[in-house]
Amino acid sequence: MTKKTNLFANLKSDFASGLVVFLVALPLCLGIAMASGAPLFSGIIAGVIGGIVVGYLSQSHISVTGPAAGLTAIVLTAITNLGAFDIFLTAVFIAGFIQLALGFLKAGSISNYFPTNVIEGMLAGIGIIIILKQLPHAFGYDADFEGDQSFAQVDGNNTLSSLFQIFDHFHLGAIIVSLFSLAILISWDKVAFLKKFKLVPGALIAVIFGIALNQIFINSGSSLAITKEHLVSLPIPESLEDFKAIIVVPNFSQIINPDVWTVAVTIAIVASVETLLCIEASDRLDQQKRYTNTNVELKAQGVGNIVSSLLGGLPMTSVVVRSSANSNAGAKSKMSTIIHGVFLLLSVLIIPAILNKIPLATLATILILVGYRLAKPATIKHFWEKGKYQFVPFIATMVAVVVTDLLKGVMLGIIISVIFVLKGNLKKAYSFKKEEYEDGDIIHIDLAQEVSFLNKAAIKQTLNDIPENSRVIINAHDTEYIAHDVLDLIREFKEIRAHDQNIKVKLKGFKKAYQLENTDEVSNHVTIEHYYDVAKRMMVKREVF
């Protein structure tokens, strides 16, 4: 159930967090657009619509929507295959309506089946990706685009090899800016004096300081000066015609093109799954533990993609990086998301020249701290202490997200979780207890509340291992359901093998519908209960399993 919140009730904290998210989102929007082979402004447009339109329609208080790195390869391939960006926008337009339909069909409820340890593993994996991807930028090596989350990079390197490339391409000025930015960000929340300025986010101070320090380097003619290729690169429209050229509309003449529909369905499915995963993650990050209506979220995403396509923007999803930055910055409601969208819009219209002075090294430092909070060692320790059934899916998801991508990593984690559930189900199908007495052992098999076909193999093996001349009690008093496969096993064991191997069998509590007799197998007119009573009187019980 989603708690209702007055959008203006926490304006101070939401304004500050919205500003932080804006600083994080700006280079990501540009970088993802560049990597997608789309106009740079298409990323900004998607960010604005994701912030304002989706932010308003969504019921998530923490999630931030924008162009996603997970769609980069799909967008790049689609634009190339369709031959024009306006035809691609038609596919995004259709994808938006598909997402709307999924919302009305209540497809968002599948998110309830994502295991918590898998979602936490996804968050930790993304945190590690952020750290590994941003370290080169912090050292002044900007060959990879901002926002890239894939292991294999478009520059020919991968996430790990790029770290070794740092030593050949580092920039001393960028390193100095990164170190000072890191000092500001850490001290801003810990130094008592600076806590008085809580309304002003430390990220903004770090950005201002980074710009000022680099301007000093430039004005002094120092070799430490950070050049244009290591700064934010926002296109600057110089006339009204330039602004008009930014708005590209879909080519609706291609709406019956089968290739367009193929792209649309692909975008709708991938964007919806990524959104549901990120919404689950955002709800985990929400300090107030509010839950998002995922069906409403799919509808909001659908409307957002429709509007974005009509204005020339990229497709969008809920994005973990921006959402986690939002949570870490202290967001209380979705007003923070809306404010970040407004800042993106105003930045394009009013201050693009100032934004182009921001060193990428400063923004990388902000993101590295976001990544650390997602992948803290304490989180890994927490799941380690919960045992292998929680830890293995968590760590597998985390590693797979880093070396593959978000969807593949989560899929692997879910598969491992399902295997563990099945394995646990096999073990919990029954309890086995062996009581040893001088005049013969008694084996108790107490069936669980539900015994499905998945338990067939385990029960078959247990019955097969019962030695000759044993006495067995199979109890189904607490059992509501037994699969026919298992009933056949028990019937065959009782009627055939038990007779052949002189095994005395008593069935207790089986429903009449199962047509298994609840009578005792008798040898020399002595029942199982007789052996049990005699054994109790002799008090020679030796061991219970």
Coordinates of C-alpha atoms in Angstrom, one line a residue:
M1 CA 0.0 0.0 0.0
T2 CA 1.4 3.4 -1.0
K3 CA 1.3 6.1 1.6
K4 CA 0.0 9.4 0.3
T5 CA 2.3 12.3 0.7
N6 CA 1.8 16.1 0.2
L7 CA 4.3 17.0 -2.6
F8 CA 5.2 20.2 -0.9
A9 CA 5.4 18.8 2.6
N10 CA 9.2 18.2 2.4
L11 CA 10.2 20.8 -0.1
K12 CA 13.5 21.7 1.6
S13 CA 14.9 18.2 1.5
D14 CA 13.3 17.4 -1.9
F15 CA 14.8 20.6 -3.5
A16 CA 18.3 19.7 -2.3
S17 CA 18.0 16.1 -3.5
G18 CA 16.5 17.1 -6.8
L19 CA 19.5 19.3 -7.4
V20 CA 21.9 16.5 -6.7
V21 CA 20.0 14.1 -9.0
F22 CA 20.1 16.8 -11.7
L23 CA 23.9 17.0 -11.4
V24 CA 24.1 13.2 -11.7
A25 CA 21.5 12.9 -14.5
L26 CA 22.9 15.6 -16.8
P27 CA 26.0 13.8 -18.0
L28 CA 24.2 10.5 -18.0
C29 CA 21.5 11.8 -20.3
L30 CA 24.1 13.1 -22.7
G31 CA 26.4 10.1 -22.6
I32 CA 23.5 7.6 -23.2
A33 CA 22.3 9.6 -26.1
M34 CA 25.7 9.7 -27.6
A35 CA 26.2 6.0 -27.2
S36 CA 22.8 5.3 -28.7
G37 CA 23.6 7.1 -31.9
A38 CA 20.9 9.6 -31.2
P39 CA 20.9 13.4 -31.1
L40 CA 22.4 14.6 -27.8
F41 CA 19.3 16.6 -26.9
S42 CA 17.1 13.4 -27.2
G43 CA 18.7 12.3 -23.9
I44 CA 18.0 15.6 -22.2
I45 CA 14.4 15.5 -23.5
A46 CA 13.9 12.0 -22.1
G47 CA 15.4 13.2 -18.8
V48 CA 13.0 16.1 -18.6
I49 CA 9.9 14.1 -19.4
G50 CA 11.0 11.3 -17.1
G51 CA 11.4 13.8 -14.3
I52 CA 8.3 15.9 -14.7
V53 CA 5.7 13.8 -16.5
V54 CA 6.6 10.3 -15.1
G55 CA 7.6 11.8 -11.8
Y56 CA 4.1 13.3 -11.4
L57 CA 2.1 10.3 -12.6
S58 CA 4.2 7.7 -10.7
Q59 CA 3.4 6.6 -7.2
S60 CA 7.0 5.9 -6.4
H61 CA 8.5 8.4 -4.0
I62 CA 12.2 7.6 -4.6
S63 CA 12.4 6.3 -8.2
V64 CA 13.8 8.5 -10.9
T65 CA 13.1 7.9 -14.6
G66 CA 15.3 8.8 -17.6
P67 CA 17.2 7.3 -20.6
A68 CA 18.7 4.0 -19.5
A69 CA 22.0 2.4 -20.3
G70 CA 20.2 -0.9 -20.5
L71 CA 18.4 0.2 -23.7
T72 CA 21.5 1.7 -25.4
A73 CA 22.4 -1.4 -27.6
I74 CA 18.7 -1.8 -28.5
V75 CA 18.4 1.9 -29.5
L76 CA 21.6 2.0 -31.5
T77 CA 20.7 -1.2 -33.4
A78 CA 17.1 0.0 -34.0
I79 CA 18.1 3.4 -35.4
T80 CA 20.7 1.8 -37.7
N81 CA 18.3 -0.9 -39.0
L82 CA 15.3 1.5 -39.4
G83 CA 17.4 4.0 -41.2
A84 CA 16.2 7.2 -39.5
F85 CA 15.7 8.6 -36.0
D86 CA 12.1 9.8 -36.8
I87 CA 11.1 6.2 -37.7
F88 CA 12.7 5.0 -34.5
L89 CA 10.6 7.5 -32.6
T90 CA 7.5 5.9 -34.1
A91 CA 8.6 2.6 -32.4
V92 CA 9.0 4.4 -29.1
F93 CA 5.5 5.9 -29.5
I94 CA 4.0 2.4 -30.0
A95 CA 6.1 1.0 -27.1
G96 CA 4.5 3.6 -24.8
F97 CA 1.0 2.3 -25.7
I98 CA 2.1 -1.3 -25.1
Q99 CA 3.3 -0.3 -21.7
L100 CA 0.0 1.4 -21.0
A101 CA -1.8 -1.8 -22.0
L102 CA 0.5 -3.9 -19.7
G103 CA -0.4 -1.5 -16.8
F104 CA -4.1 -2.0 -17.4
L105 CA -3.5 -5.8 -17.6
K106 CA -1.8 -5.6 -14.2
A107 CA 1.4 -7.1 -15.5
G108 CA 3.3 -5.0 -12.9
S109 CA 2.4 -7.6 -10.3
I110 CA 5.2 -9.9 -11.5
S111 CA 7.6 -7.7 -9.5
N112 CA 6.2 -9.4 -6.4
Y113 CA 8.1 -12.5 -7.4
F114 CA 11.5 -10.9 -7.4
P115 CA 13.4 -12.3 -4.4
T116 CA 14.8 -9.7 -2.0
N117 CA 18.3 -11.2 -2.0
V118 CA 18.3 -10.9 -5.8
I119 CA 17.2 -7.3 -5.7
E120 CA 19.9 -6.5 -3.1
G121 CA 22.4 -8.4 -5.3
M122 CA 21.4 -6.3 -8.2
L123 CA 21.9 -3.1 -6.2
A124 CA 25.3 -4.2 -5.0
G125 CA 26.3 -5.1 -8.5
I126 CA 25.2 -1.8 -9.9
G127 CA 27.1 -0.1 -7.1
I128 CA 30.3 -2.0 -8.1
I129 CA 29.7 -1.0 -11.7
I130 CA 29.4 2.6 -10.8
I131 CA 32.7 2.6 -8.9
L132 CA 34.6 0.7 -11.6
K133 CA 33.2 2.8 -14.4
Q134 CA 33.7 6.2 -12.7
L135 CA 37.2 5.6 -11.5
P136 CA 38.7 6.3 -15.0
H137 CA 36.7 9.6 -15.2
A138 CA 37.9 10.6 -11.7
F139 CA 41.5 10.2 -13.0
G140 CA 40.8 12.1 -16.2
Y141 CA 40.4 9.2 -18.6
D142 CA 37.1 9.8 -20.4
A143 CA 37.3 7.3 -23.3
D144 CA 34.1 5.5 -22.2
F145 CA 30.8 7.4 -22.3
E146 CA 29.1 8.5 -19.1
G147 CA 26.3 6.2 -18.0
D148 CA 27.8 3.0 -19.6
Q149 CA 27.0 -0.1 -17.5
S150 CA 28.0 -2.9 -19.9
F151 CA 31.1 -4.9 -19.2
A152 CA 32.3 -4.7 -22.9
Q153 CA 32.8 -1.0 -23.9
V154 CA 32.4 0.7 -27.2
D155 CA 36.0 1.9 -27.1
G156 CA 37.3 -1.7 -27.3
N157 CA 38.1 -2.1 -23.6
N158 CA 36.0 -3.6 -20.9
T159 CA 35.3 -2.5 -17.3
L160 CA 38.4 -4.1 -15.9
S161 CA 40.9 -3.3 -18.7
S162 CA 39.9 0.4 -18.5
L163 CA 41.2 0.5 -15.0
F164 CA 44.7 -0.4 -16.2
Q165 CA 44.4 2.2 -19.0
I166 CA 44.2 4.8 -16.3
F167 CA 48.0 4.7 -15.7
D168 CA 48.6 5.7 -19.4
H169 CA 46.0 8.5 -19.6
F170 CA 45.5 10.0 -16.2
H171 CA 45.3 13.8 -15.9
L172 CA 46.9 15.4 -12.8
G173 CA 44.4 18.3 -12.7
A174 CA 41.4 15.9 -12.8
I175 CA 42.9 13.9 -9.9
I176 CA 43.4 17.0 -7.8
V177 CA 39.8 18.1 -8.5
S178 CA 38.5 14.6 -7.7
L179 CA 40.4 14.5 -4.3
F180 CA 39.1 17.9 -3.3
S181 CA 35.6 17.0 -4.4
L182 CA 35.8 13.7 -2.3
A183 CA 37.0 15.6 0.7
I184 CA 34.1 18.1 0.4
L185 CA 31.5 15.3 0.0
I186 CA 32.7 13.3 2.9
S187 CA 33.1 16.2 5.3
W188 CA 29.8 17.8 4.4
D189 CA 27.8 15.2 6.2
K190 CA 30.3 14.6 9.1
V191 CA 31.7 18.0 10.2
A192 CA 29.4 19.6 12.8
F193 CA 30.0 23.1 11.5
L194 CA 29.0 22.2 7.9
K195 CA 25.9 20.3 9.0
K196 CA 24.3 23.8 9.6
F197 CA 24.2 24.2 5.8
K198 CA 22.3 21.0 5.2
L199 CA 19.9 22.7 2.8
V200 CA 22.8 23.2 0.4
P201 CA 23.8 19.7 -0.9
G202 CA 27.5 18.8 -0.7
A203 CA 27.4 17.7 -4.3
L204 CA 26.6 21.3 -5.4
I205 CA 29.5 22.7 -3.4
A206 CA 31.8 20.1 -4.9
V207 CA 30.7 21.0 -8.4
I208 CA 31.1 24.8 -7.7
F209 CA 34.5 24.1 -6.2
G210 CA 35.5 21.9 -9.2
I211 CA 34.5 24.7 -11.7
A212 CA 36.4 27.4 -9.7
L213 CA 39.5 25.3 -9.2
N214 CA 39.7 24.5 -12.9
Q215 CA 39.2 28.1 -13.9
I216 CA 42.1 29.0 -11.7
F217 CA 44.2 26.4 -13.5
I218 CA 43.0 27.8 -16.9
N219 CA 43.6 31.5 -16.0
S220 CA 47.1 30.8 -14.6
G221 CA 48.1 28.9 -17.7
S222 CA 48.8 25.8 -15.7
S223 CA 49.3 22.4 -17.2
L224 CA 46.8 21.2 -14.7
A225 CA 43.9 22.9 -16.6
I226 CA 41.2 20.4 -17.5
T227 CA 40.4 20.8 -21.2
K228 CA 37.1 20.6 -23.0
E229 CA 37.1 16.9 -23.7
H230 CA 37.1 16.3 -19.9
L231 CA 34.2 18.6 -19.2
V232 CA 30.4 18.3 -19.5
S233 CA 29.5 18.9 -23.2
L234 CA 26.0 20.2 -23.5
P235 CA 25.0 21.5 -27.0
I236 CA 24.3 25.2 -26.9
P237 CA 21.4 26.4 -29.2
E238 CA 22.2 29.8 -30.5
S239 CA 19.0 30.7 -32.2
L240 CA 15.3 29.9 -32.3
E241 CA 15.9 27.8 -35.3
D242 CA 18.4 25.7 -33.4
F243 CA 15.7 25.0 -30.8
K244 CA 13.2 24.1 -33.5
A245 CA 15.7 21.6 -34.9
I246 CA 15.9 19.9 -31.6
I247 CA 12.3 18.8 -31.7
V248 CA 12.0 15.7 -34.0
V249 CA 8.6 14.1 -34.4
P250 CA 7.8 10.5 -35.2
N251 CA 7.3 9.5 -38.8
F252 CA 3.8 8.1 -38.6
S253 CA 3.8 7.0 -42.2
Q254 CA 5.9 4.0 -41.0
I255 CA 3.4 2.9 -38.3
I256 CA 2.5 -0.2 -40.3
N257 CA 6.1 -1.2 -40.9
P258 CA 6.6 -4.7 -39.2
D259 CA 10.2 -3.8 -38.3
V260 CA 8.9 -0.8 -36.4
W261 CA 6.5 -3.0 -34.4
T262 CA 9.3 -5.5 -33.7
V263 CA 11.4 -2.7 -32.2
A264 CA 8.4 -1.3 -30.3
V265 CA 7.6 -4.7 -28.6
T266 CA 11.3 -5.2 -27.8
I267 CA 11.6 -1.7 -26.2
A268 CA 8.3 -2.1 -24.3
I269 CA 9.3 -5.5 -22.8
V270 CA 12.8 -4.6 -21.8
A271 CA 11.9 -1.2 -20.5
S272 CA 9.0 -2.6 -18.5
V273 CA 11.1 -5.4 -16.9
E274 CA 14.0 -3.0 -16.1
T275 CA 11.5 -0.5 -14.6
L276 CA 9.9 -3.2 -12.4
L277 CA 13.3 -4.3 -11.2
C278 CA 14.3 -0.7 -10.4
I279 CA 11.0 0.0 -8.7
E280 CA 11.5 -3.0 -6.4
A281 CA 15.1 -1.7 -5.7
S282 CA 13.8 1.9 -5.1
D283 CA 11.3 0.6 -2.6
R284 CA 14.1 -1.1 -0.8
L285 CA 16.0 2.2 -0.7
D286 CA 13.1 4.1 0.6
Q287 CA 13.7 4.9 4.3
Q288 CA 10.0 5.1 5.0
K289 CA 9.4 1.7 3.4
R290 CA 6.5 2.8 1.1
Y291 CA 5.4 0.4 -1.6
T292 CA 4.8 1.4 -5.2
N293 CA 1.8 0.3 -7.3
T294 CA 3.8 -1.2 -10.1
N295 CA 0.7 -1.3 -12.4
V296 CA 0.4 2.5 -12.1
E297 CA 4.1 2.7 -12.7
L298 CA 3.8 0.9 -16.0
K299 CA 1.1 3.3 -17.1
A300 CA 3.2 6.3 -16.1
Q301 CA 6.2 4.9 -18.0
G302 CA 3.9 4.3 -21.0
V303 CA 2.7 7.9 -21.0
G304 CA 6.2 9.1 -20.5
N305 CA 7.5 7.2 -23.6
I306 CA 4.6 8.5 -25.7
V307 CA 5.3 12.1 -24.7
S308 CA 9.1 11.7 -25.1
S309 CA 8.7 10.2 -28.6
L310 CA 6.4 13.1 -29.7
L311 CA 9.1 15.6 -28.6
G312 CA 12.1 13.7 -30.1
G313 CA 13.3 12.0 -26.8
L314 CA 14.8 8.6 -26.2
P315 CA 12.8 5.8 -24.5
M316 CA 13.1 5.7 -20.8
T317 CA 12.9 3.4 -17.7
S318 CA 13.2 3.8 -14.0
V319 CA 16.9 4.0 -13.3
V320 CA 18.7 2.7 -10.3
V321 CA 21.7 5.0 -10.4
R322 CA 19.6 8.2 -10.3
S323 CA 17.1 6.6 -7.9
S324 CA 19.9 5.7 -5.4
A325 CA 21.4 9.1 -5.7
N326 CA 18.0 10.5 -5.0
S327 CA 17.6 8.4 -1.9
N328 CA 21.2 9.1 -0.6
A329 CA 20.6 12.8 -1.0
G330 CA 17.6 12.6 1.4
A331 CA 14.6 12.7 -0.9
K332 CA 11.3 12.4 0.9
S333 CA 8.8 12.4 -1.9
K334 CA 8.5 12.3 -5.7
M335 CA 8.7 16.1 -5.8
S336 CA 12.5 15.6 -5.8
T337 CA 12.2 13.7 -9.2
I338 CA 10.0 16.5 -10.6
I339 CA 12.5 19.2 -9.4
H340 CA 15.4 17.3 -11.1
G341 CA 13.3 17.4 -14.4
V342 CA 12.7 21.1 -14.1
F343 CA 16.4 21.7 -13.5
L344 CA 17.3 19.7 -16.6
L345 CA 14.8 21.9 -18.6
L346 CA 16.1 25.2 -17.2
S347 CA 19.7 24.2 -17.7
V348 CA 19.2 23.8 -21.4
L349 CA 17.3 27.1 -21.7
I350 CA 19.3 29.3 -19.4
I351 CA 22.8 28.2 -18.3
P352 CA 24.2 25.6 -20.8
A353 CA 27.6 27.5 -21.0
I354 CA 28.1 27.3 -17.2
L355 CA 27.2 23.7 -17.1
N356 CA 29.9 23.0 -19.8
K357 CA 32.5 24.1 -17.3
I358 CA 31.8 21.2 -14.9
P359 CA 34.7 18.7 -14.7
L360 CA 33.6 15.1 -15.3
A361 CA 36.0 14.2 -12.5
T362 CA 33.8 16.0 -10.0
L363 CA 30.6 14.2 -11.2
A364 CA 32.5 10.9 -11.1
T365 CA 33.4 11.4 -7.5
I366 CA 29.7 12.0 -6.6
L367 CA 28.8 8.8 -8.4
I368 CA 31.6 6.8 -6.7
L369 CA 30.1 7.6 -3.3
V370 CA 26.7 6.6 -4.6
G371 CA 28.1 3.3 -5.7
Y372 CA 29.9 2.7 -2.4
R373 CA 26.6 3.1 -0.5
L374 CA 25.0 0.5 -2.8
A375 CA 27.8 -2.0 -2.4
K376 CA 28.9 -1.5 1.2
P377 CA 30.9 -4.4 2.7
A378 CA 28.3 -4.5 5.5
T379 CA 25.6 -5.6 2.9
I380 CA 27.7 -8.5 1.8
K381 CA 28.4 -9.5 5.4
H382 CA 24.7 -9.3 6.2
F383 CA 23.8 -11.9 3.5
W384 CA 26.8 -14.0 4.4
E385 CA 25.5 -14.3 7.9
K386 CA 22.0 -15.3 6.6
G387 CA 23.4 -18.6 5.2
K388 CA 24.0 -20.1 1.8
Y389 CA 20.4 -20.0 0.7
Q390 CA 20.4 -16.2 0.9
F391 CA 24.0 -15.5 0.2
V392 CA 24.6 -17.6 -3.0
P393 CA 21.7 -16.0 -5.0
F394 CA 22.8 -12.5 -3.7
I395 CA 26.5 -12.9 -4.6
A396 CA 25.7 -14.6 -8.0
T397 CA 23.4 -11.8 -8.9
M398 CA 26.0 -9.2 -7.9
V399 CA 28.8 -10.7 -9.9
A400 CA 26.6 -11.5 -12.9
V401 CA 25.3 -7.9 -13.1
V402 CA 28.9 -6.6 -13.1
V403 CA 30.2 -9.0 -15.9
T404 CA 27.0 -9.2 -18.0
D405 CA 24.1 -6.8 -17.6
L406 CA 21.2 -6.1 -15.2
L407 CA 18.7 -8.4 -16.8
K408 CA 21.0 -11.4 -17.2
G409 CA 22.3 -11.0 -13.7
V410 CA 18.9 -10.8 -12.2
M411 CA 17.7 -13.8 -14.3
L412 CA 20.7 -15.9 -13.0
G413 CA 19.9 -14.9 -9.4
I414 CA 16.2 -15.9 -9.8
I415 CA 17.1 -19.2 -11.4
I416 CA 19.5 -20.0 -8.5
S417 CA 16.8 -18.9 -6.0
V418 CA 14.3 -21.2 -7.6
I419 CA 16.7 -24.1 -7.5
F420 CA 17.2 -23.5 -3.8
V421 CA 13.5 -23.4 -3.3
L422 CA 13.0 -26.7 -5.1
K423 CA 15.9 -28.2 -3.1
G424 CA 14.4 -27.0 0.1
N425 CA 11.0 -28.2 -0.9
L426 CA 12.5 -31.7 -1.5
K427 CA 13.9 -31.7 2.0
K428 CA 10.8 -30.5 3.7
A429 CA 8.4 -33.0 2.0
Y430 CA 8.6 -35.2 5.0
S431 CA 10.5 -35.8 8.3
F432 CA 12.3 -39.1 8.8
K433 CA 12.9 -40.6 12.3
K434 CA 14.4 -43.9 13.1
E435 CA 13.9 -45.4 16.6
E436 CA 16.1 -48.4 17.5
Y437 CA 14.9 -51.0 19.9
E438 CA 16.3 -54.4 21.0
D439 CA 13.5 -56.3 19.4
G440 CA 13.5 -54.3 16.1
D441 CA 13.7 -50.8 14.7
I442 CA 10.7 -48.5 13.9
I443 CA 11.0 -46.0 11.1
H444 CA 8.6 -42.9 11.2
I445 CA 8.0 -41.0 7.9
D446 CA 5.8 -37.9 8.6
L447 CA 4.6 -36.3 5.4
A448 CA 4.5 -32.4 5.2
Q449 CA 1.4 -30.3 4.6
E450 CA 1.9 -30.5 0.8
V451 CA 3.7 -33.2 -1.1
S452 CA 4.1 -32.4 -4.8
F453 CA 5.5 -34.3 -7.7
L454 CA 8.8 -32.4 -7.0
N455 CA 9.2 -34.5 -3.9
K456 CA 8.8 -37.8 -5.8
A457 CA 12.5 -38.4 -6.2
A458 CA 13.4 -37.8 -2.6
I459 CA 10.6 -40.0 -1.2
K460 CA 11.3 -42.8 -3.8
Q461 CA 15.0 -42.8 -2.6
T462 CA 13.9 -42.9 1.1
L463 CA 11.6 -45.8 0.5
N464 CA 14.1 -47.7 -1.5
D465 CA 16.7 -47.3 1.3
I466 CA 14.5 -48.9 3.9
P467 CA 16.2 -52.3 4.8
E468 CA 14.5 -55.7 4.9
N469 CA 12.5 -56.7 8.0
S470 CA 11.9 -53.1 9.0
R471 CA 8.8 -51.7 10.6
V472 CA 7.5 -48.4 9.0
I473 CA 4.8 -45.9 10.0
I474 CA 3.9 -43.4 7.2
N475 CA 1.9 -40.6 8.8
A476 CA -0.3 -38.2 6.7
H477 CA -2.4 -36.6 9.5
D478 CA -1.1 -33.1 8.7
T479 CA -1.1 -33.5 5.0
E480 CA -3.6 -31.5 2.9
Y481 CA -2.4 -32.6 -0.6
I482 CA -0.4 -35.5 -1.9
A483 CA 0.5 -35.8 -5.6
H484 CA -0.8 -38.9 -7.4
D485 CA 2.8 -39.8 -8.3
V486 CA 3.7 -40.0 -4.7
L487 CA 0.6 -41.9 -3.7
D488 CA 1.4 -44.5 -6.4
L489 CA 4.9 -44.8 -4.9
I490 CA 3.5 -45.4 -1.4
R491 CA 0.9 -47.9 -2.7
E492 CA 3.5 -49.9 -4.6
F493 CA 5.9 -49.9 -1.6
K494 CA 3.1 -51.1 0.7
E495 CA 1.5 -53.7 -1.6
I496 CA 4.5 -55.1 -3.4
R497 CA 8.0 -54.4 -2.0
A498 CA 6.9 -54.5 1.7
H499 CA 5.6 -58.1 1.1
D500 CA 8.7 -59.2 -0.8
Q501 CA 11.1 -57.9 1.9
N502 CA 9.1 -58.6 5.0
I503 CA 8.7 -54.9 5.8
K504 CA 5.7 -54.1 8.2
V505 CA 3.9 -51.0 7.0
K506 CA 1.3 -48.9 8.8
L507 CA -0.4 -46.0 7.0
K508 CA -2.0 -43.3 9.3
G509 CA -4.1 -40.3 8.4
F510 CA -4.5 -40.8 4.7
K511 CA -7.7 -39.4 3.2
K512 CA -10.3 -41.9 2.1
A513 CA -10.2 -40.4 -1.4
Y514 CA -6.6 -41.7 -1.7
Q515 CA -7.8 -45.3 -1.5
L516 CA -4.9 -46.3 0.7
E517 CA -6.0 -48.6 3.5
N518 CA -5.2 -47.5 7.0
T519 CA -4.8 -51.0 8.3
D520 CA -1.8 -52.6 9.8
E521 CA 0.3 -55.2 8.0
V522 CA 0.5 -58.1 10.5
S523 CA 3.0 -60.8 11.1
N524 CA 2.1 -63.6 13.5
H525 CA -0.8 -61.3 14.7
V526 CA 1.6 -58.8 16.2
T527 CA 1.0 -55.1 15.3
I528 CA 3.4 -52.2 15.0
E529 CA 1.8 -50.7 18.1
H530 CA 2.6 -53.8 20.0
Y531 CA 6.3 -53.5 19.2
Y532 CA 6.2 -49.9 20.1
D533 CA 4.5 -50.5 23.5
V534 CA 6.8 -53.3 24.4
A535 CA 9.8 -51.2 23.5
K536 CA 8.6 -48.3 25.6
R537 CA 8.2 -50.5 28.6
M538 CA 11.6 -52.0 28.2
M539 CA 13.1 -48.4 28.1
V540 CA 15.8 -49.4 25.9
K541 CA 15.5 -46.7 23.3
R542 CA 19.0 -46.1 22.0
E543 CA 18.9 -43.4 19.3
V544 CA 16.5 -41.1 17.5
F545 CA 17.2 -39.7 14.0

